[in-house]
Short mmCIF file of C-alpha atoms and ligand atoms in Angstrom, two decimals:
data_model
loop_
_atom_site.label_atom_id
_atom_site.label_comp_id
_atom_site.label_asym_id
_atom_site.label_seq_id
_atom_site.Cartn_x
_atom_site.Cartn_y
_atom_site.Cartn_z
CA MET H 1 -14.67 85.00 173.05
CA ASP H 2 -17.06 85.87 170.23
CA ASP H 3 -20.34 87.82 170.60
CA HIS H 4 -22.21 84.61 171.42
CA ASP H 5 -19.82 83.83 174.30
CA LEU H 6 -19.96 87.41 175.56
CA LEU H 7 -23.76 87.03 175.79
CA ARG H 8 -23.69 83.53 177.27
CA TYR H 9 -21.29 84.55 180.03
CA SER H 10 -22.51 88.15 180.38
CA ARG H 11 -23.79 87.68 183.95
CA HIS H 12 -20.31 86.61 185.02
CA ILE H 13 -18.61 89.33 183.01
CA LEU H 14 -20.83 91.95 184.70
CA LEU H 15 -19.34 91.03 188.09
CA ASN H 16 -16.52 93.36 189.17
CA GLU H 17 -14.55 90.39 190.49
CA PHE H 18 -14.92 88.57 187.17
CA GLY H 19 -14.83 90.57 183.95
CA THR H 20 -13.71 89.06 180.65
CA GLU H 21 -10.30 88.16 182.11
CA ALA H 22 -11.59 85.66 184.68
CA GLN H 23 -14.10 84.24 182.17
CA GLN H 24 -11.28 83.70 179.68
CA ILE H 25 -9.25 81.89 182.38
CA LEU H 26 -12.19 79.50 182.91
CA LEU H 27 -12.56 78.91 179.17
CA ASP H 28 -8.84 78.11 178.94
CA SER H 29 -8.85 75.76 181.97
CA HIS H 30 -9.10 71.99 182.37
CA ALA H 31 -10.98 70.53 185.34
CA LEU H 32 -10.92 66.85 186.29
CA VAL H 33 -13.99 65.68 188.20
CA VAL H 34 -13.64 62.28 189.86
CA GLY H 35 -17.13 60.86 190.31
CA ALA H 36 -20.40 61.75 188.56
CA GLY H 37 -22.70 60.86 191.47
CA GLY H 38 -24.47 63.08 194.00
CA LEU H 39 -21.64 65.61 194.43
CA GLY H 40 -20.41 65.42 190.85
CA ALA H 41 -23.88 66.05 189.40
CA PRO H 42 -24.30 69.71 190.46
CA ALA H 43 -20.56 70.37 190.30
CA LEU H 44 -20.39 69.22 186.67
CA MET H 45 -23.54 71.11 185.66
CA TYR H 46 -22.24 74.38 187.13
CA LEU H 47 -18.76 73.94 185.65
CA ALA H 48 -20.33 73.31 182.23
CA SER H 49 -22.80 76.20 182.41
CA ALA H 50 -20.13 78.58 183.77
CA GLY H 51 -17.85 77.88 180.80
CA LEU H 52 -15.09 75.67 182.17
CA GLY H 53 -13.55 75.12 178.75
CA HIS H 54 -12.36 71.53 179.17
CA ILE H 55 -13.88 69.11 181.67
CA THR H 56 -12.88 65.48 182.14
CA VAL H 57 -15.37 63.38 184.11
CA ALA H 58 -14.48 59.89 185.35
CA ASP H 59 -16.88 57.33 186.80
CA GLY H 60 -16.97 53.57 186.35
CA ASP H 61 -20.54 53.05 187.62
CA LEU H 62 -23.80 52.76 185.72
CA VAL H 63 -26.78 54.99 186.52
CA ASP H 64 -29.13 53.11 188.85
CA LEU H 65 -32.76 53.88 189.73
CA THR H 66 -31.70 54.52 193.35
CA ASN H 67 -29.33 57.31 192.15
CA LEU H 68 -32.07 59.47 190.62
CA GLN H 69 -33.30 60.77 194.02
CA ARG H 70 -30.25 63.08 194.17
CA GLN H 71 -27.90 62.70 191.17
CA ILE H 72 -29.68 65.38 189.18
CA ILE H 73 -27.42 65.30 186.12
CA HIS H 74 -28.82 61.85 185.23
CA ARG H 75 -32.29 61.52 183.71
CA ASN H 76 -34.73 58.65 183.96
CA ASP H 77 -33.76 57.39 180.50
CA ALA H 78 -30.08 57.18 181.55
CA VAL H 79 -30.65 54.21 183.88
CA GLY H 80 -28.15 51.54 182.84
CA VAL H 81 -25.86 54.06 181.08
CA ASN H 82 -22.35 54.76 182.39
CA LYS H 83 -22.43 57.83 184.66
CA ALA H 84 -19.54 59.63 182.95
CA VAL H 85 -21.22 59.17 179.55
CA SER H 86 -24.63 60.24 180.88
CA ALA H 87 -23.05 63.32 182.54
CA GLN H 88 -21.18 64.21 179.35
CA ARG H 89 -24.46 64.13 177.41
CA ALA H 90 -26.19 66.42 179.93
CA MET H 91 -23.28 68.88 180.09
CA LEU H 92 -23.03 69.26 176.32
CA ALA H 93 -26.81 69.80 176.20
CA ILE H 94 -26.33 72.70 178.66
CA ASN H 95 -23.26 74.12 176.89
CA PRO H 96 -22.16 72.73 173.51
CA GLY H 97 -19.29 75.24 173.37
CA ILE H 98 -17.08 73.35 175.84
CA ARG H 99 -15.06 70.15 175.54
CA VAL H 100 -16.14 67.25 177.77
CA ASP H 101 -14.13 64.02 177.97
CA ALA H 102 -15.93 61.06 179.55
CA MET H 103 -13.83 58.32 181.16
CA PRO H 104 -16.17 55.40 181.87
CA GLU H 105 -13.82 53.75 184.36
CA ARG H 106 -12.56 53.86 187.91
CA LEU H 107 -9.15 55.53 187.53
CA ASP H 108 -6.16 53.68 188.99
CA ALA H 109 -3.13 55.48 190.45
CA ALA H 110 -1.28 55.64 187.11
CA ALA H 111 -4.29 57.01 185.23
CA LEU H 112 -4.94 59.54 188.01
CA ASP H 113 -1.36 60.73 187.93
CA ARG H 114 -1.39 61.12 184.15
CA LEU H 115 -4.74 62.96 184.05
CA ILE H 116 -4.04 65.17 187.04
CA GLY H 117 -0.80 66.23 185.36
CA THR H 118 -2.92 67.83 182.60
CA ALA H 119 -5.54 69.40 184.91
CA ASP H 120 -5.66 72.92 186.36
CA VAL H 121 -8.02 71.90 189.17
CA VAL H 122 -9.40 68.59 190.49
CA LEU H 123 -12.76 68.01 192.18
CA ASP H 124 -12.98 64.92 194.35
CA CYS H 125 -16.63 63.92 194.12
CA SER H 126 -15.95 60.25 194.89
CA ASP H 127 -17.58 58.18 197.59
CA ASN H 128 -14.74 56.08 199.01
CA PHE H 129 -11.53 56.53 200.99
CA VAL H 130 -9.26 54.64 198.57
CA THR H 131 -10.07 57.03 195.72
CA ARG H 132 -9.92 60.10 197.99
CA HIS H 133 -6.40 59.24 199.16
CA ALA H 134 -5.21 58.32 195.65
CA VAL H 135 -6.53 61.61 194.20
CA ASN H 136 -4.93 63.53 197.08
CA ARG H 137 -1.52 61.89 196.55
CA ALA H 138 -1.50 62.63 192.81
CA CYS H 139 -2.62 66.25 193.31
CA ALA H 140 0.07 66.79 195.98
CA VAL H 141 2.82 65.44 193.70
CA ARG H 142 1.58 67.34 190.64
CA ARG H 143 0.85 70.50 192.67
CA VAL H 144 -2.67 70.79 191.28
CA PRO H 145 -5.35 72.37 193.52
CA LEU H 146 -7.92 69.91 194.89
CA VAL H 147 -11.48 70.58 196.03
CA SER H 148 -12.70 67.85 198.33
CA GLY H 149 -16.35 67.28 199.26
CA ALA H 150 -18.26 64.56 201.11
CA ALA H 151 -21.86 63.93 202.11
CA ILE H 152 -23.60 61.14 203.99
CA ARG H 153 -26.97 61.06 205.80
CA PHE H 154 -27.49 64.72 206.79
CA ASP H 155 -23.76 65.51 207.22
CA GLY H 156 -21.70 67.32 204.63
CA GLN H 157 -18.17 68.70 204.51
CA ILE H 158 -15.99 70.60 202.08
CA THR H 159 -12.47 72.01 201.92
CA SER H 160 -9.83 72.93 199.33
CA PHE H 161 -6.12 72.16 199.14
CA ASP H 162 -4.12 74.61 197.05
CA PHE H 163 -1.01 72.58 196.24
CA ARG H 164 0.35 75.52 194.21
CA LEU H 165 1.27 76.99 197.62
CA PRO H 166 4.48 75.62 199.18
CA ASP H 167 3.06 74.83 202.64
CA SER H 168 -0.38 73.55 201.67
CA PRO H 169 -1.79 70.82 203.90
CA CYS H 170 -3.31 67.77 202.17
CA TYR H 171 -6.29 65.45 202.66
CA HIS H 172 -4.05 62.99 204.50
CA CYS H 173 -3.02 65.70 207.01
CA LEU H 174 -6.72 65.90 207.93
CA PHE H 175 -7.79 62.27 207.55
CA GLN H 176 -5.14 59.57 207.89
CA ASP H 177 -5.34 56.36 205.87
CA GLN H 178 -7.38 53.91 207.92
CA PRO H 179 -7.35 50.64 206.01
CA ASP H 180 -9.91 49.10 208.35
CA ALA H 181 -12.07 52.25 208.59
CA GLU H 182 -15.77 51.63 208.14
CA GLU H 183 -16.71 52.87 204.71
CA GLU H 184 -19.93 54.83 205.07
CA ARG H 185 -21.68 54.54 201.74
CA CYS H 186 -24.95 56.10 200.65
CA ALA H 187 -26.08 52.61 199.63
CA ILE H 188 -26.21 51.54 203.28
CA MET H 189 -26.51 54.79 205.21
CA GLY H 190 -28.86 56.88 203.08
CA VAL H 191 -28.33 60.52 202.11
CA PHE H 192 -30.53 63.63 202.14
CA ALA H 193 -31.01 64.62 198.47
CA PRO H 194 -30.41 68.41 198.59
CA LEU H 195 -27.34 67.96 200.82
CA VAL H 196 -25.26 66.62 197.92
CA GLY H 197 -26.57 69.54 195.86
CA ILE H 198 -25.36 72.06 198.44
CA ILE H 199 -21.89 70.52 198.80
CA GLY H 200 -21.46 69.76 195.08
CA ALA H 201 -22.42 73.31 194.07
CA MET H 202 -19.92 74.63 196.61
CA GLN H 203 -17.22 72.44 195.04
CA ALA H 204 -17.89 74.11 191.67
CA SER H 205 -17.73 77.51 193.38
CA GLU H 206 -14.39 76.62 194.97
CA ALA H 207 -12.94 75.34 191.69
CA ILE H 208 -13.96 78.47 189.78
CA ARG H 209 -12.67 80.81 192.49
CA LEU H 210 -9.37 78.93 192.78
CA LEU H 211 -8.83 79.12 189.00
CA ALA H 212 -9.84 82.75 188.60
CA GLY H 213 -8.33 83.95 191.89
CA ILE H 214 -11.61 85.35 193.19
CA GLY H 215 -12.07 85.97 196.93
CA THR H 216 -10.70 83.61 199.58
CA PRO H 217 -10.91 79.86 198.94
CA LEU H 218 -11.48 77.27 201.68
CA THR H 219 -7.78 76.47 201.94
CA GLY H 220 -6.87 75.45 205.49
CA ARG H 221 -10.54 75.53 206.47
CA LEU H 222 -12.90 72.57 206.73
CA LEU H 223 -16.58 73.49 206.59
CA MET H 224 -19.00 70.99 208.10
CA LEU H 225 -22.77 71.16 207.64
CA ASP H 226 -25.48 69.52 209.70
CA ALA H 227 -28.40 69.66 207.27
CA ARG H 228 -30.90 68.73 210.03
CA THR H 229 -30.44 72.20 211.57
CA MET H 230 -28.42 73.92 208.81
CA ALA H 231 -25.67 74.62 211.35
CA TRP H 232 -22.24 75.22 209.77
CA GLU H 233 -19.01 74.61 211.62
CA SER H 234 -15.64 75.92 210.39
CA VAL H 235 -12.42 74.26 211.56
CA ARG H 236 -8.97 75.61 210.68
CA PHE H 237 -6.15 73.16 209.99
CA LYS H 238 -2.50 73.24 208.96
CA ARG H 239 -0.05 70.86 207.34
CA ASP H 240 0.84 67.93 209.62
CA PRO H 241 4.67 67.93 209.79
CA ALA H 242 4.51 64.11 210.18
CA CYS H 243 2.27 63.61 207.10
CA THR H 244 3.80 60.93 204.88
CA VAL H 245 1.98 62.12 201.74
CA CYS H 246 3.22 65.71 202.09
CA SER H 247 6.82 64.66 202.69
CA ALA H 248 6.72 62.11 199.83
CA ALA H 249 5.27 64.76 197.50
CA LYS H 250 8.00 67.18 198.50
CA ASN H 251 10.74 64.57 197.92
CA GLY H 252 9.11 63.45 194.68
CA ALA H 253 8.98 67.03 193.40
CA ALA H 254 12.62 67.55 194.38
CA ALA H 255 13.65 64.33 192.62
CA THR H 256 11.77 65.33 189.46
CA HIS H 257 13.38 68.74 189.59
CA LEU H 258 16.85 67.20 189.92
CA LYS H 259 16.14 64.78 187.08
CA GLU H 260 14.98 67.63 184.85
CA ARG H 261 18.11 69.63 185.71
CA HIS H 262 20.24 66.57 184.98
CA HIS H 263 18.56 66.20 181.59
CA ALA H 264 19.02 69.90 180.91
CA ASN H 265 22.72 69.62 181.71
CA ALA H 266 23.23 66.42 179.73
ZN1 ZN W 1 -0.34 65.99 204.16
#
């Protein structure tokens, strides 16, 4: 960090829990953010302003007029622009000292696996179950911590999965794959604008605290918010011993380990 960085991040560095060490960890870290919509907007802006040194943002959608009510990273003149590209522009305007990679596409399983293998933390800011489960699977296999948020109508929820820990539960332990589950999308159901701001900002907070080891992350705890009354509910959960994703990740990791040992011996 040069003098300019020390000034830019001085209000973090002043915190006892932070100091220059934690700030340097953030600057040296890579975060993948899947989705640059309502949750991704505040999450990306806080990660950029806080000095997350390398951020990859992926979103295949274009900014639409109906997004501007809550997706505060996108400006009126970004309508029609890809969301990842629009977000990249806004983040570099906030902090030109970081690296931002924009992926203007919906990532398939192979792309997710490859990208997550290079990330230190992943934020799931997507809006559909297929993506949520695919991101979860790749994070579990690659043992990369995942911060998961969701918001619809006036209901929000957030939790973290720290796959660096051996007995971490996963998203699938909490929410099984339901191929015929009704997808509740903002397009049909509506969503309270500041709710996505609350949950998205909390996702950035979780990611930063997981990376820098500050305080106690939301691992094994699901927080649920009813924004009509601002009532929070906290539910504890553990790994489901019958979870297929957890057992596959464990076997996959063991197989990789064996293969690497085999190569080392060869
Ligand atoms: Zn699981």
